[in-house]
mmCIF file of C-alpha atoms in Angstrom:
data_model
loop_
_atom_site.group_PDB
_atom_site.id
_atom_site.type_symbol
_atom_site.label_atom_id
_atom_site.label_comp_id
_atom_site.label_asym_id
_atom_site.label_seq_id
_atom_site.Cartn_x
_atom_site.Cartn_y
_atom_site.Cartn_z
ATOM 1 C CA PRO A 36 101.142 114.573 129.702
ATOM 2 C CA LEU A 37 102.965 112.423 127.919
ATOM 3 C CA PRO A 38 106.006 110.718 129.356
ATOM 4 C CA ILE A 39 109.425 112.485 128.617
ATOM 5 C CA PHE A 40 111.679 108.911 126.772
ATOM 6 C CA LYS A 41 108.162 109.306 124.216
ATOM 7 C CA PHE A 42 109.657 112.464 123.125
ATOM 8 C CA LEU A 43 113.071 110.947 123.264
ATOM 9 C CA ARG A 44 112.751 108.443 120.586
ATOM 10 C CA ILE A 45 111.833 110.774 118.111
ATOM 11 C CA PRO A 46 115.242 111.668 116.611
ATOM 12 C CA ALA A 47 115.469 107.504 116.445
ATOM 13 C CA VAL A 48 112.208 107.812 114.041
ATOM 14 C CA ILE A 49 113.567 110.406 112.190
ATOM 15 C CA GLY A 50 116.977 108.976 111.523
ATOM 16 C CA ASP A 51 115.112 106.011 110.524
ATOM 17 C CA PHE A 52 113.205 107.602 107.999
ATOM 18 C CA ILE A 53 115.243 108.929 106.634
ATOM 19 C CA ILE A 54 117.236 106.182 105.469
ATOM 20 C CA LYS A 55 114.454 104.447 104.732
ATOM 21 C CA PHE A 56 113.769 107.340 101.496
ATOM 22 C CA GLU A 57 116.849 107.404 101.113
ATOM 23 C CA GLU A 58 117.089 103.729 99.832
ATOM 24 C CA ALA A 59 113.459 104.321 98.355
ATOM 25 C CA ASP A 60 114.969 106.975 96.256
ATOM 26 C CA LYS A 61 117.410 105.151 94.955
ATOM 27 C CA ASP A 62 114.573 102.269 93.748
ATOM 28 C CA ALA A 63 112.348 105.020 92.558
ATOM 29 C CA LYS A 64 115.196 106.191 89.741
ATOM 30 C CA ARG A 65 115.758 102.518 89.378
ATOM 31 C CA CYS A 66 111.915 102.387 88.703
ATOM 32 C CA GLY A 67 111.965 105.180 86.300
ATOM 33 C CA LEU A 68 114.029 103.636 83.515
ATOM 34 C CA GLU A 69 111.596 100.519 83.876
ATOM 35 C CA LEU A 70 108.172 102.564 83.485
ATOM 36 C CA LEU A 71 107.627 103.369 80.349
ATOM 37 C CA GLY A 72 108.691 100.220 78.879
ATOM 38 C CA ALA A 73 106.035 98.831 81.518
ATOM 39 C CA ILE A 74 103.457 101.601 80.112
ATOM 40 C CA LYS A 75 104.446 99.878 76.447
ATOM 41 C CA LYS A 76 103.551 96.525 76.941
ATOM 42 C CA THR A 77 100.093 97.590 78.075
ATOM 43 C CA LEU A 78 99.292 99.288 74.671
ATOM 44 C CA PRO A 79 97.998 97.917 71.875
ATOM 45 C CA SER A 80 100.916 99.102 69.110
ATOM 46 C CA ASN A 81 100.578 102.600 67.706
ATOM 47 C CA SER A 82 97.588 103.660 70.211
ATOM 48 C CA ARG A 83 97.288 106.784 70.096
ATOM 49 C CA LYS A 84 95.207 106.276 73.644
ATOM 50 C CA LYS A 85 96.044 109.871 76.381
ATOM 51 C CA ILE A 86 97.704 108.623 78.515
ATOM 52 C CA TYR A 87 97.930 110.025 81.757
ATOM 53 C CA LEU A 88 99.857 110.232 85.028
ATOM 54 C CA ILE A 89 99.893 110.412 88.697
ATOM 55 C CA GLY A 90 103.062 109.995 90.999
ATOM 56 C CA HIS A 91 102.734 110.003 95.199
ATOM 57 C CA SER A 92 105.495 111.472 97.065
ATOM 58 C CA LEU A 93 108.583 109.118 95.993
ATOM 59 C CA GLY A 94 105.557 108.242 92.527
ATOM 60 C CA SER A 95 105.817 111.150 91.148
ATOM 61 C CA LYS A 96 109.756 111.057 91.510
ATOM 62 C CA VAL A 97 109.772 107.665 89.118
ATOM 63 C CA ILE A 98 107.504 109.585 86.849
ATOM 64 C CA HIS A 99 109.732 111.767 86.595
ATOM 65 C CA GLU A 100 113.266 110.110 86.409
ATOM 66 C CA SER A 101 111.324 108.254 83.118
ATOM 67 C CA LEU A 102 110.645 111.550 81.469
ATOM 68 C CA LEU A 103 114.397 112.507 81.665
ATOM 69 C CA THR A 104 114.843 109.375 80.020
ATOM 70 C CA GLY A 105 113.511 111.709 76.686
ATOM 71 C CA LYS A 106 112.122 107.910 75.241
ATOM 72 C CA TRP A 107 108.208 108.843 75.405
ATOM 73 C CA SER A 108 108.182 110.743 71.862
ATOM 74 C CA LYS A 109 105.974 107.418 70.207
ATOM 75 C CA ILE A 110 103.620 107.847 73.535
ATOM 76 C CA ASN A 111 100.300 110.472 74.071
ATOM 77 C CA LEU A 112 101.750 111.339 77.981
ATOM 78 C CA TRP A 113 98.933 113.672 78.353
ATOM 79 C CA ASN A 114 98.995 114.714 81.595
ATOM 80 C CA VAL A 115 101.001 114.432 84.127
ATOM 81 C CA VAL A 116 99.701 114.528 88.172
ATOM 82 C CA TYR A 117 102.889 115.660 90.587
ATOM 83 C CA LEU A 118 100.637 114.337 94.347
ATOM 84 C CA ALA A 119 103.780 115.796 97.298
ATOM 85 C CA SER A 120 106.457 115.051 95.359
ATOM 86 C CA ALA A 121 109.303 114.237 96.173
ATOM 87 C CA VAL A 122 110.921 115.345 93.654
ATOM 88 C CA LYS A 123 113.951 117.772 94.400
ATOM 89 C CA ARG A 124 114.577 121.102 91.964
ATOM 90 C CA ASN A 125 118.510 121.395 91.337
ATOM 91 C CA SER A 126 120.157 124.196 93.417
ATOM 92 C CA ASP A 127 121.830 125.242 90.193
ATOM 93 C CA GLN A 128 119.621 126.812 88.307
ATOM 94 C CA ASN A 129 120.466 126.215 84.764
ATOM 95 C CA LYS A 130 121.130 122.433 85.140
ATOM 96 C CA HIS A 131 117.451 122.632 86.969
ATOM 97 C CA ASN A 132 115.751 124.326 84.267
ATOM 98 C CA GLU A 133 117.355 121.974 81.312
ATOM 99 C CA GLU A 134 115.930 118.984 83.311
ATOM 100 C CA PHE A 135 112.173 119.731 83.705
ATOM 101 C CA GLY A 136 112.236 121.768 80.164
ATOM 102 C CA ARG A 137 113.249 117.813 79.376
ATOM 103 C CA VAL A 138 110.678 116.543 81.393
ATOM 104 C CA LEU A 139 107.778 118.925 80.105
ATOM 105 C CA SER A 140 109.300 118.503 76.321
ATOM 106 C CA GLN A 141 108.128 114.176 77.005
ATOM 107 C CA ILE A 142 103.895 115.735 77.619
ATOM 108 C CA ARG A 143 101.330 117.171 75.444
ATOM 109 C CA GLY A 144 99.070 118.698 77.711
ATOM 110 C CA LYS A 145 100.622 120.192 81.080
ATOM 111 C CA LEU A 146 102.303 118.879 84.208
ATOM 112 C CA PHE A 147 100.396 119.620 88.073
ATOM 113 C CA ASN A 148 101.967 119.820 91.137
ATOM 114 C CA PHE A 149 100.283 120.019 94.323
ATOM 115 C CA TYR A 150 102.002 121.194 97.058
ATOM 116 C CA SER A 151 101.913 121.933 100.561
ATOM 117 C CA TYR A 152 103.962 123.820 103.500
ATOM 118 C CA ARG A 153 101.566 121.215 105.191
ATOM 119 C CA ASP A 154 103.162 118.214 104.550
ATOM 120 C CA LEU A 155 105.491 117.899 107.874
ATOM 121 C CA ALA A 156 106.763 114.057 106.063
ATOM 122 C CA LEU A 157 108.394 116.378 103.389
ATOM 123 C CA LYS A 158 110.009 118.729 105.661
ATOM 124 C CA VAL A 159 111.348 116.543 107.619
ATOM 125 C CA LEU A 160 113.702 115.703 104.271
ATOM 126 C CA LYS A 161 113.931 119.240 104.026
ATOM 127 C CA ILE A 162 115.133 120.079 107.530
ATOM 128 C CA LYS A 163 117.392 117.287 107.186
ATOM 129 C CA ARG A 164 118.940 118.558 104.426
ATOM 130 C CA ILE A 165 119.416 114.887 102.640
ATOM 131 C CA GLY A 166 119.873 116.477 98.815
ATOM 132 C CA LEU A 167 116.282 117.593 98.913
ATOM 133 C CA GLU A 168 116.750 121.146 99.744
ATOM 134 C CA ARG A 169 114.224 122.587 97.231
ATOM 135 C CA ILE A 170 111.345 119.679 98.080
ATOM 136 C CA ILE A 171 108.532 121.169 94.971
ATOM 137 C CA GLY A 172 106.013 119.440 96.857
ATOM 138 C CA ILE A 173 106.133 121.310 99.340
ATOM 139 C CA ASN A 174 107.674 124.656 97.721
ATOM 140 C CA LYS A 175 105.917 126.713 95.142
ATOM 141 C CA LYS A 176 107.454 128.255 91.739
ATOM 142 C CA GLN A 177 110.507 125.419 92.375
ATOM 143 C CA ILE A 178 109.693 124.667 88.356
ATOM 144 C CA GLU A 179 109.467 126.894 85.567
ATOM 145 C CA GLY A 180 107.342 125.952 82.661
ATOM 146 C CA GLY A 181 105.109 128.672 82.009
ATOM 147 C CA GLU A 182 101.692 127.354 80.649
ATOM 148 C CA LYS A 183 102.645 124.570 81.125
ATOM 149 C CA ILE A 184 103.307 124.315 85.200
ATOM 150 C CA VAL A 185 99.971 124.615 87.520
ATOM 151 C CA GLU A 186 101.375 124.771 90.644
ATOM 152 C CA ILE A 187 98.498 124.119 93.460
ATOM 153 C CA ASN A 188 98.481 124.834 97.198
ATOM 154 C CA SER A 189 96.489 121.360 98.099
ATOM 155 C CA LYS A 190 96.577 122.561 101.952
ATOM 156 C CA LEU A 191 97.130 119.495 102.533
ATOM 157 C CA ARG A 192 99.462 116.734 104.264
ATOM 158 C CA HIS A 193 101.460 113.687 102.840
ATOM 159 C CA ILE A 194 99.499 111.196 103.511
ATOM 160 C CA GLN A 195 95.440 112.784 102.894
ATOM 161 C CA TYR A 196 95.840 112.750 99.685
ATOM 162 C CA THR A 197 95.770 108.925 98.968
ATOM 163 C CA LYS A 198 92.749 109.181 100.479
ATOM 164 C CA GLN A 199 90.225 109.119 98.226
ATOM 165 C CA LYS A 200 87.699 112.583 98.781
ATOM 166 C CA ASN A 201 90.880 114.838 98.712
ATOM 167 C CA LEU A 202 92.070 113.680 95.354
ATOM 168 C CA ARG A 203 88.975 114.349 93.704
ATOM 169 C CA LYS A 204 89.041 117.398 95.243
ATOM 170 C CA CYS A 205 92.804 118.186 93.805
ATOM 171 C CA MET A 206 91.925 116.127 90.370
ATOM 172 C CA GLU A 207 88.733 119.190 89.849
ATOM 173 C CA LYS A 208 91.508 121.782 90.428
#
């Protein structure tokens, strides 16, 4: 049996996690504004090379924020992959549809959303209601977009996406 003091620490750990997440969420927005510029610097001018973006957790948020700028038309952005995404669904359905419409308009291929009900890290954020009431990384059917959206239940926990064999399995789907 575990000593009782280990259980008493759980709320403090969750609280610390949420504070760090809120700070990281703000950083993700800022980084999203810088992502396109960083990619343009690495590509030769007038390049038609297909670009694939893959983001895990807040990395998905960085990509999402960048796509919301609507400035990707000169980049051949093919597919975007969200793994355990911390992107939230707007509670206002019209705003949600408009937001994802802008994101999808920047992508020539598809947006793959790998979600999992087993993702405890994202569930903590949902339970604490810090603005992620509808996290697309744990819920199916959070994104409207017809054939441009591919939603896949990975059945993985949050950190498991980073293991190479699991990432490969996701990419094969």
